[in-house]
Short mmCIF file of C-alpha atoms in Angstrom, two decimals:
data_model
loop_
_atom_site.label_atom_id
_atom_site.label_comp_id
_atom_site.label_asym_id
_atom_site.label_seq_id
_atom_site.Cartn_x
_atom_site.Cartn_y
_atom_site.Cartn_z
CA MET E 1 100.04 88.34 80.80
CA GLU E 2 99.86 90.53 77.61
CA GLN E 3 102.63 93.03 77.12
CA PHE E 4 102.30 96.60 76.24
CA LYS E 5 105.06 98.28 75.09
CA ILE E 6 106.15 101.40 77.23
CA TRP E 7 103.61 104.39 77.21
CA GLU E 8 101.08 101.87 75.60
CA ARG E 9 99.50 101.34 79.54
CA PHE E 10 99.25 102.40 82.99
CA GLY E 11 97.66 102.23 85.93
CA VAL E 12 97.10 103.68 89.06
CA GLU E 13 96.48 102.59 92.82
CA MET E 14 95.15 104.85 95.91
CA GLU E 15 94.89 104.37 99.28
CA PHE E 16 92.61 106.12 102.20
CA MET E 17 92.54 105.48 105.71
CA ILE E 18 88.83 104.89 107.58
CA VAL E 19 88.33 106.78 110.16
CA ASP E 20 85.89 107.64 112.89
CA ARG E 21 83.31 110.46 111.46
CA ASP E 22 83.50 112.45 114.98
CA THR E 23 86.50 112.01 116.35
CA LEU E 24 88.76 110.86 112.91
CA ASN E 25 90.71 108.19 115.20
CA VAL E 26 91.57 104.71 112.70
CA LEU E 27 88.72 102.46 112.46
CA PRO E 28 90.37 98.91 111.59
CA ARG E 29 87.20 98.83 109.11
CA ALA E 30 88.22 97.30 105.58
CA ASP E 31 86.01 94.72 105.79
CA VAL E 32 82.92 96.88 105.70
CA PRO E 33 83.14 98.39 102.04
CA LEU E 34 84.99 95.41 100.56
CA GLY E 35 81.83 93.24 101.64
CA LYS E 36 80.98 89.58 101.56
CA ASP E 37 80.71 86.67 98.75
CA LYS E 38 77.24 84.99 98.43
CA ASP E 39 78.36 82.41 101.28
CA GLY E 40 79.20 84.96 103.72
CA ASN E 41 82.99 85.05 103.79
CA GLN E 42 85.04 87.98 104.05
CA LEU E 43 86.23 89.47 100.66
CA SER E 44 89.35 91.15 99.90
CA ASP E 45 89.08 92.36 96.57
CA VAL E 46 85.99 93.35 94.88
CA GLU E 47 85.87 95.11 91.34
CA TYR E 48 82.99 97.57 90.21
CA ASP E 49 83.42 97.37 86.31
CA ASP E 50 86.61 99.30 85.88
CA ILE E 51 87.89 100.31 89.42
CA GLY E 52 89.03 97.30 92.24
CA LEU E 53 88.90 97.65 95.69
CA SER E 54 91.18 95.98 97.95
CA ASN E 55 92.62 95.37 101.79
CA GLU E 56 96.06 96.30 102.51
CA LEU E 57 98.42 95.12 105.46
CA VAL E 58 96.48 97.18 108.17
CA SER E 59 93.00 96.65 108.11
CA HIS E 60 92.23 100.27 108.39
CA VAL E 61 93.52 101.45 105.04
CA LEU E 62 91.48 100.61 101.37
CA GLU E 63 92.90 100.41 98.16
CA PHE E 64 91.02 101.72 95.09
CA LYS E 65 92.63 100.81 91.84
CA CYS E 66 92.90 100.53 88.01
CA ALA E 67 90.98 97.19 87.68
CA HIS E 68 93.37 96.34 84.06
CA PRO E 69 95.86 98.78 82.33
CA LYS E 70 94.47 101.75 81.34
CA SER E 71 95.01 103.53 77.75
CA THR E 72 93.19 106.99 79.13
CA PHE E 73 92.98 109.30 81.30
CA ASP E 74 89.34 110.41 80.52
CA GLY E 75 87.36 110.56 82.95
CA LEU E 76 89.31 108.32 85.33
CA GLY E 77 89.60 110.70 88.22
CA LYS E 78 85.25 110.56 88.24
CA ARG E 79 84.96 106.98 88.10
CA PHE E 80 87.54 106.70 91.32
CA PHE E 81 85.21 109.46 93.29
CA HIS E 82 82.57 107.67 92.14
CA GLU E 83 83.72 104.31 93.93
CA ILE E 84 85.02 106.78 96.68
CA ARG E 85 81.80 107.75 97.42
CA ARG E 86 79.96 104.05 96.94
CA ALA E 87 83.02 103.20 99.58
CA ASN E 88 81.98 106.22 102.02
CA LYS E 89 77.73 105.48 101.58
CA LYS E 90 78.92 102.02 102.96
CA LEU E 91 81.07 103.60 106.03
CA GLU E 92 78.56 105.85 107.05
CA LYS E 93 76.52 102.73 108.70
CA ILE E 94 79.39 102.76 111.04
CA ASN E 95 79.94 106.65 111.62
CA ALA E 96 82.97 105.90 109.20
CA MET E 97 84.72 107.96 106.53
CA LEU E 98 87.93 107.74 104.38
CA LEU E 99 90.24 110.32 105.17
CA PRO E 100 93.02 111.26 102.27
CA SER E 101 96.21 112.92 103.31
CA ALA E 102 99.65 110.53 103.23
CA CYS E 103 99.37 109.84 107.27
CA HIS E 104 97.46 110.50 109.92
CA PRO E 105 98.02 113.32 112.14
CA PHE E 106 97.75 112.02 115.45
CA MET E 107 97.10 107.85 115.90
CA ASP E 108 99.44 105.92 117.79
CA PRO E 109 100.36 102.88 115.27
CA ALA E 110 100.53 100.73 118.13
CA GLU E 111 96.48 100.48 117.85
CA MET E 112 97.08 99.27 114.10
CA GLN E 113 95.25 95.92 113.07
CA LEU E 114 96.45 93.38 110.41
CA TRP E 115 94.24 92.16 108.27
CA PRO E 116 93.11 89.07 109.32
CA TYR E 117 92.11 87.48 106.17
CA ASP E 118 93.62 86.52 102.81
CA CYS E 119 97.56 86.70 102.82
CA LEU E 120 97.51 86.75 106.82
CA ASP E 121 100.41 84.45 106.93
CA ILE E 122 102.42 86.92 104.92
CA TYR E 123 101.11 89.99 107.19
CA GLN E 124 102.50 88.49 109.99
CA THR E 125 105.71 87.32 109.09
CA TYR E 126 106.24 91.12 108.36
CA ASP E 127 105.71 91.96 111.45
CA ARG E 128 107.65 89.15 112.74
CA ILE E 129 110.36 90.60 111.36
CA PHE E 130 110.13 94.23 111.47
CA ASN E 131 107.50 94.58 113.40
CA CYS E 132 104.79 96.30 111.91
CA LYS E 133 103.55 98.74 115.40
CA GLY E 134 104.88 102.19 113.85
CA HIS E 135 104.69 105.20 111.53
CA GLY E 136 106.78 103.23 108.74
CA TRP E 137 104.04 100.60 108.55
CA ALA E 138 100.97 101.56 109.92
CA ASN E 139 100.24 104.99 109.28
CA LEU E 140 101.12 105.37 105.57
CA GLN E 141 98.89 106.36 102.44
CA SER E 142 100.01 106.84 98.82
CA THR E 143 99.47 106.90 94.85
CA HIS E 144 101.10 104.76 93.39
CA LEU E 145 101.62 104.86 89.61
CA ASN E 146 102.32 102.02 87.25
CA LEU E 147 103.77 102.54 83.92
CA SER E 148 104.21 99.51 80.76
CA PHE E 149 107.61 98.36 79.59
CA ASN E 150 108.08 95.64 77.17
CA GLY E 151 111.95 94.02 77.41
CA ASP E 152 115.24 95.12 78.34
CA GLU E 153 115.65 97.99 75.79
CA GLU E 154 112.33 99.81 77.25
CA PHE E 155 112.84 99.13 80.95
CA GLY E 156 116.27 100.88 80.58
CA GLU E 157 115.13 103.74 78.82
CA LEU E 158 111.78 104.10 81.04
CA HIS E 159 113.84 103.33 84.51
CA ALA E 160 116.44 106.03 83.85
CA ALA E 161 113.89 108.28 83.49
CA ILE E 162 111.68 107.30 86.70
CA ARG E 163 115.52 107.81 88.64
CA LEU E 164 115.36 111.88 87.36
CA LEU E 165 111.69 112.51 88.89
CA LEU E 166 111.57 110.86 91.88
CA PRO E 167 113.88 113.18 94.21
CA LEU E 168 111.33 115.95 92.53
CA ILE E 169 108.09 113.95 93.59
CA PRO E 170 107.72 115.62 97.41
CA ALA E 171 108.18 118.77 95.61
CA ILE E 172 104.90 118.74 93.75
CA ALA E 173 102.93 115.80 95.95
CA ALA E 174 104.03 115.79 99.65
CA SER E 175 101.22 116.01 102.33
CA SER E 176 102.23 114.37 105.04
CA PRO E 177 104.09 117.18 107.70
CA TYR E 178 102.16 115.69 111.06
CA LEU E 179 103.01 112.65 113.09
CA ASP E 180 102.11 112.32 117.07
CA SER E 181 100.01 115.32 117.04
CA LYS E 182 103.52 117.59 116.14
CA TYR E 183 105.07 119.17 113.03
CA THR E 184 108.20 116.25 111.97
CA GLY E 185 110.66 118.83 110.15
CA TYR E 186 109.69 117.34 107.24
CA ARG E 187 106.98 118.21 104.89
CA ASP E 188 106.76 114.52 103.76
CA ALA E 189 106.90 112.55 106.54
CA ARG E 190 105.68 109.49 105.20
CA ILE E 191 109.19 108.91 103.59
CA ASN E 192 110.88 110.32 106.02
CA VAL E 193 109.58 107.35 107.91
CA TYR E 194 108.67 104.01 104.71
CA ARG E 195 112.66 104.66 103.91
CA HIS E 196 113.46 103.81 107.84
CA ASN E 197 110.90 100.85 107.72
CA GLN E 198 113.26 98.21 107.08
CA ASP E 199 116.56 99.40 108.01
CA LYS E 200 116.68 95.84 109.99
CA VAL E 201 117.63 94.60 106.44
CA PRO E 202 118.47 97.48 104.51
CA GLU E 203 119.05 95.82 100.67
CA ILE E 204 115.11 95.91 100.72
CA THR E 205 115.03 99.80 100.23
CA GLY E 206 118.37 100.70 99.47
CA GLN E 207 118.68 104.38 98.85
CA VAL E 208 115.07 104.43 98.12
CA ILE E 209 116.33 105.94 94.25
CA PRO E 210 116.99 102.40 92.75
CA GLU E 211 120.55 101.74 91.39
CA GLN E 212 121.62 102.61 88.12
CA ALA E 213 119.89 98.80 86.50
CA TYR E 214 118.81 99.30 83.21
CA SER E 215 117.98 95.24 81.98
CA TYR E 216 116.66 92.05 84.02
CA ASP E 217 120.29 91.19 84.55
CA GLU E 218 121.56 93.86 85.51
CA TYR E 219 118.53 94.83 88.52
CA ASN E 220 118.41 91.03 89.20
CA LYS E 221 122.46 91.05 90.00
CA GLN E 222 121.95 94.43 91.92
CA ILE E 223 118.69 94.18 93.88
CA PHE E 224 116.61 91.08 93.47
CA VAL E 225 119.83 88.17 94.47
CA LYS E 226 120.53 90.82 97.27
CA VAL E 227 116.79 91.18 98.49
CA LYS E 228 116.43 87.01 98.37
CA LYS E 229 119.76 86.90 100.37
CA ALA E 230 119.24 89.55 103.11
CA ILE E 231 116.27 88.13 104.16
CA ALA E 232 116.37 84.06 104.21
CA PRO E 233 117.87 84.00 107.18
CA TYR E 234 114.47 85.90 108.80
CA ASP E 235 111.96 84.48 106.09
CA THR E 236 112.48 80.63 106.59
CA GLU E 237 109.13 79.75 105.25
CA HIS E 238 109.88 81.52 102.23
CA LEU E 239 106.88 83.16 102.46
CA LEU E 240 107.85 86.90 100.96
CA ASN E 241 108.31 87.51 97.02
CA HIS E 242 111.15 89.51 95.93
CA PHE E 243 109.27 90.98 93.80
CA PHE E 244 106.57 92.38 96.58
CA LEU E 245 109.98 92.69 98.91
CA ASN E 246 111.48 95.30 96.99
CA SER E 247 111.08 98.62 98.36
CA ARG E 248 112.87 101.14 96.11
CA GLY E 249 110.99 104.12 95.64
CA ALA E 250 110.39 102.57 92.00
CA ILE E 251 110.12 99.13 91.98
CA ALA E 252 110.46 97.09 88.72
CA ARG E 253 107.92 94.53 88.53
CA PHE E 254 109.47 92.57 85.31
CA ASP E 255 106.43 89.61 85.95
CA ARG E 256 103.82 92.10 84.55
CA GLY E 257 106.07 94.19 82.66
CA ALA E 258 106.07 96.98 84.77
CA ILE E 259 107.73 99.16 87.07
CA GLU E 260 105.74 100.83 89.80
CA ILE E 261 106.19 104.01 91.17
CA ARG E 262 105.74 104.59 95.15
CA LEU E 263 106.28 108.18 96.07
CA VAL E 264 103.65 110.37 96.11
CA ASP E 265 102.01 111.00 98.85
CA ILE E 266 98.07 110.65 98.68
CA GLN E 267 96.23 114.24 98.22
CA GLU E 268 93.10 114.78 99.24
CA CYS E 269 91.31 114.45 96.02
CA PRO E 270 91.05 111.52 93.17
CA ASN E 271 91.53 114.23 90.72
CA ALA E 272 94.27 115.63 92.27
CA ASP E 273 96.10 112.43 92.25
CA ILE E 274 95.19 111.89 88.58
CA ALA E 275 96.87 115.16 88.27
CA ILE E 276 99.59 114.12 89.47
CA VAL E 277 100.17 111.11 87.79
CA GLU E 278 99.13 112.84 84.72
CA LEU E 279 101.81 115.13 84.94
CA GLU E 280 104.36 112.28 86.29
CA ILE E 281 103.75 110.61 83.07
CA ALA E 282 103.94 113.96 80.95
CA THR E 283 107.19 114.25 82.54
CA LEU E 284 108.86 111.08 81.77
CA LYS E 285 108.07 111.20 78.38
CA ALA E 286 109.79 114.60 77.85
CA ILE E 287 112.77 113.30 79.88
CA ALA E 288 113.21 110.04 78.03
CA ASN E 289 112.59 112.07 74.72
CA GLY E 290 114.53 115.28 75.52
CA LYS E 291 111.59 117.44 75.32
CA PHE E 292 113.05 119.61 77.86
CA ALA E 293 116.33 120.10 76.23
CA GLY E 294 114.00 121.97 73.45
CA SER E 295 112.14 124.42 76.10
CA SER E 296 115.54 126.51 76.28
CA SER E 297 118.11 127.04 74.30
CA ALA E 298 120.41 124.84 75.69
CA ALA E 299 119.25 121.65 73.67
CA ALA E 300 116.96 119.76 71.28
CA SER E 301 113.91 120.40 69.28
CA PRO E 302 111.38 118.39 70.52
CA GLU E 303 110.54 116.61 66.70
CA ALA E 304 114.69 115.30 66.65
CA ALA E 305 114.51 114.59 70.79
CA GLY E 306 111.48 111.73 69.29
CA SER E 307 113.68 110.85 66.12
CA SER E 308 114.50 107.06 67.08
CA ASN E 309 117.69 108.62 65.15
CA ALA E 310 120.70 110.45 66.92
CA ALA E 311 119.29 113.37 65.67
CA ASP E 312 121.13 116.24 66.56
CA ILE E 313 120.04 117.85 69.83
CA SER E 314 121.91 121.28 69.31
CA THR E 315 124.87 122.27 67.48
CA SER E 316 125.39 126.04 68.48
CA SER E 317 128.55 126.27 70.51
CA GLU E 318 127.92 128.67 72.63
CA ASN E 319 124.70 125.83 74.16
CA ILE E 320 127.48 123.04 74.46
CA ALA E 321 129.58 125.88 76.44
CA ALA E 322 126.28 126.43 78.15
CA ASN E 323 124.69 123.38 79.28
CA PRO E 324 125.82 119.07 79.87
CA VAL E 325 123.38 117.70 77.70
CA PRO E 326 124.92 115.44 75.24
CA HIS E 327 123.79 116.44 71.68
CA THR E 328 122.22 113.18 70.23
CA LEU E 329 119.35 111.54 71.41
CA LYS E 330 121.73 108.15 71.87
CA GLU E 331 124.27 110.22 73.84
CA TYR E 332 121.45 111.81 75.40
CA ARG E 333 119.82 108.79 77.02
CA GLU E 334 122.97 107.44 78.25
CA PHE E 335 124.14 110.59 79.73
CA LEU E 336 120.09 110.48 81.60
CA ARG E 337 121.70 106.74 82.91
CA ASN E 338 125.22 107.78 84.59
CA PHE E 339 123.52 110.03 87.15
CA ASP E 340 124.79 108.80 90.34
CA THR E 341 122.46 107.21 92.63
CA THR E 342 123.89 108.58 96.30
CA ARG E 343 123.23 112.06 94.57
CA LEU E 344 120.13 111.52 93.79
CA ALA E 345 118.91 110.19 96.87
CA GLU E 346 120.31 113.03 98.42
CA LEU E 347 118.47 115.65 96.15
CA LEU E 348 115.28 113.07 97.46
CA ASN E 349 116.53 114.50 101.13
CA LYS E 350 115.83 118.07 100.04
CA THR E 351 112.44 117.32 99.13
CA VAL E 352 111.88 114.79 101.46
CA LYS E 353 112.56 117.96 104.42
CA ASP E 354 111.04 120.96 102.33
CA ALA E 355 109.10 119.94 99.62
CA GLU E 356 108.69 122.30 97.20
CA ASN E 357 111.25 125.08 99.08
CA ALA E 358 114.26 122.62 98.43
CA VAL E 359 116.55 124.04 96.88
CA ILE E 360 118.90 122.69 94.13
CA ASP E 361 121.79 123.63 92.95
CA TRP E 362 123.26 120.16 90.69
CA PRO E 363 123.60 122.09 87.48
CA GLU E 364 123.58 118.92 85.63
CA PHE E 365 120.33 118.11 87.27
CA LEU E 366 118.57 120.95 86.28
CA ALA E 367 119.73 120.65 82.91
CA VAL E 368 117.99 118.18 81.80
CA PHE E 369 115.25 119.73 82.43
CA GLY E 370 116.62 122.18 79.90
CA MET E 371 116.93 125.08 82.60
CA ASN E 372 120.08 127.95 81.89
CA PHE E 373 122.80 128.90 83.42
CA ALA E 374 123.79 132.54 83.77
CA ASP E 375 127.39 131.67 84.16
CA ALA E 376 128.81 129.51 81.14
CA SER E 377 132.05 128.57 82.46
CA ASN E 378 131.02 126.94 86.08
CA ASN E 379 127.49 126.09 85.90
CA THR E 380 126.06 128.52 87.88
CA PRO E 381 122.18 128.74 88.04
CA ALA E 382 120.93 132.48 87.35
CA ALA E 383 119.54 132.26 91.32
CA PRO E 384 118.93 130.05 93.65
CA VAL E 385 116.27 127.52 92.04
CA THR E 386 113.40 125.30 94.22
CA ALA E 387 112.14 122.17 93.49
CA GLY E 388 108.98 125.03 93.04
CA ASP E 389 110.90 126.82 90.42
CA LEU E 390 111.27 123.71 88.61
CA TRP E 391 108.18 121.78 88.57
CA LYS E 392 106.80 125.06 87.08
CA HIS E 393 109.25 125.03 84.60
CA ILE E 394 108.24 121.59 84.25
CA TYR E 395 104.79 122.15 83.60
CA SER E 396 104.88 124.68 81.39
CA VAL E 397 106.42 122.37 78.87
CA VAL E 398 104.31 119.34 79.40
CA LYS E 399 100.82 121.08 80.40
CA ASN E 400 99.13 120.41 77.17
CA ASP E 401 99.91 116.88 77.59
CA LEU E 402 97.54 117.08 80.37
CA THR E 403 93.67 116.34 79.89
CA GLU E 404 91.67 119.80 80.61
CA VAL E 405 90.55 118.43 84.05
CA SER E 406 94.38 118.03 85.53
CA GLN E 407 95.54 121.03 83.52
CA SER E 408 93.14 122.89 85.90
CA PHE E 409 93.81 121.39 88.89
CA MET E 410 97.14 121.72 88.94
CA GLU E 411 97.64 124.85 87.80
CA LYS E 412 95.78 125.63 91.30
CA MET E 413 97.98 123.26 92.84
CA LEU E 414 101.38 124.24 91.60
CA GLU E 415 99.63 128.67 93.10
CA ARG E 416 99.16 127.05 95.82
CA GLY E 417 102.31 124.77 96.88
CA THR E 418 102.09 121.32 98.45
CA LEU E 419 98.92 120.22 100.67
CA SER E 420 101.73 119.47 102.92
CA SER E 421 102.51 123.49 103.26
CA ALA E 422 98.48 123.94 102.68
CA LEU E 423 98.48 121.85 105.80
CA TYR E 424 101.52 123.57 107.97
CA LYS E 425 100.75 126.92 107.15
CA ALA E 426 96.84 126.22 108.58
CA LEU E 427 98.05 124.28 111.57
CA GLY E 428 102.04 125.23 112.64
CA ASP E 429 103.78 123.66 114.98
CA ALA E 430 101.92 121.97 117.52
CA PRO E 431 98.42 122.44 116.71
CA ALA E 432 95.95 121.60 119.20
CA HIS E 433 94.24 117.78 118.73
CA GLU E 434 90.90 120.16 118.60
CA ALA E 435 92.70 121.96 115.84
CA PHE E 436 93.53 118.55 113.72
CA VAL E 437 90.18 116.95 114.21
CA THR E 438 88.71 120.22 112.36
CA GLU E 439 91.13 120.85 109.88
CA TYR E 440 91.82 116.73 109.05
CA LYS E 441 87.64 117.22 108.52
CA LYS E 442 88.33 119.75 105.81
CA LEU E 443 90.72 117.30 103.84
CA ALA E 444 87.67 114.29 104.15
CA ASP E 445 84.81 116.75 102.98
CA CYS E 446 87.27 117.56 100.13
CA LEU E 447 87.48 113.94 99.31
CA ALA E 448 83.91 113.36 99.38
CA HIS E 449 82.96 116.76 96.96
CA ASN E 450 86.35 116.10 94.72
CA ARG E 451 87.85 119.77 95.26
CA LEU E 452 91.09 120.85 96.32
CA TYR E 453 91.75 121.88 100.03
CA GLY E 454 93.22 125.96 100.34
CA VAL E 455 92.01 126.95 97.20
CA SER E 456 88.97 129.22 96.60
CA ASP E 457 86.57 127.51 93.74
#
């Protein structure tokens, strides 16, 4: 397999539910858009040029993905949209359609059906060990981003940046406020149930934020060895691969030279998903290269931060007092690696609950993004900083690294707030069943037309 350097290639995966067009009840019919081969055998994967479709663990979920590693976002949202429309046309024949958002608001997960074709033995093993008839298995739809790396040095650089990004993702991408026909108390209910779906073997998910591992040997020792040992008493037939078992919010795929980020809730249309993915990549590059430090009086110029040398990030004594970020790129990247996993997980818990409204009161974390402080003596923020405030600041720094289409979508999304908050604003705490059907049909219409929910055109 060809190895690509850091930032050279990426891949995107999007998952959608299949539901009845009238009732919105889930339908286990991913077989319809996947089709059959010339001999009449059910297919589990198909490709249409650069976009592939595949099954998931449960039969009511269909995945769309880049068939090969990509190097550009130009036209990618349109390509996903084209294949979504193709799938919807096939589903229309059975009065079904694709439904976006990360959790179905009223499905009973006990009704789920495993995909009965390829990999059934693996799915049945998961079901036997963990009981997949719960929301944490049967009612999760997300957008995954795969990012390339080549070798330990690049892995360490990428993994350090990803660990800092993960706690912020629900504040831009939450789309799952409801389960069991009521508000869950979490803007990102998907991550809340996801982090508990394998409590029987806690080593598999850890704290969702991955450990401070920055080489293959460190990762293998801290994560893979523990996962394999913990699952062994349950997986006596050795069907479960440790690469796939690892269920942290970002997983290292050393077998293909990529890290896969898994914390993004699926949005209402592919252009919105692509806008978030582009923002993720731009943010990660900026974290790794010290670009945010150059966005305030507290740190590096983008030119210095982009240098491979240990260039000065800041020489001002005033800045040194006001900001804990180190002043050379080498020291800065070491600083990024030292953020505590538990503290990052606690921040993630806050954004899972409150999304963009979560308050971030962690000066060292905010400093990574170039946020200034009013009181340099004790690093007190000038005012409470919400995760939404931070995302607006991040976007102001990296916006030119996004395509024009994604800039347009992202600016509207930042103004509106997360899809989850928009849904909650429309539906409240305990909507009537008919209200769910009405509002989520609007989401299906957004998917069918590649437009945002709750935003005027």
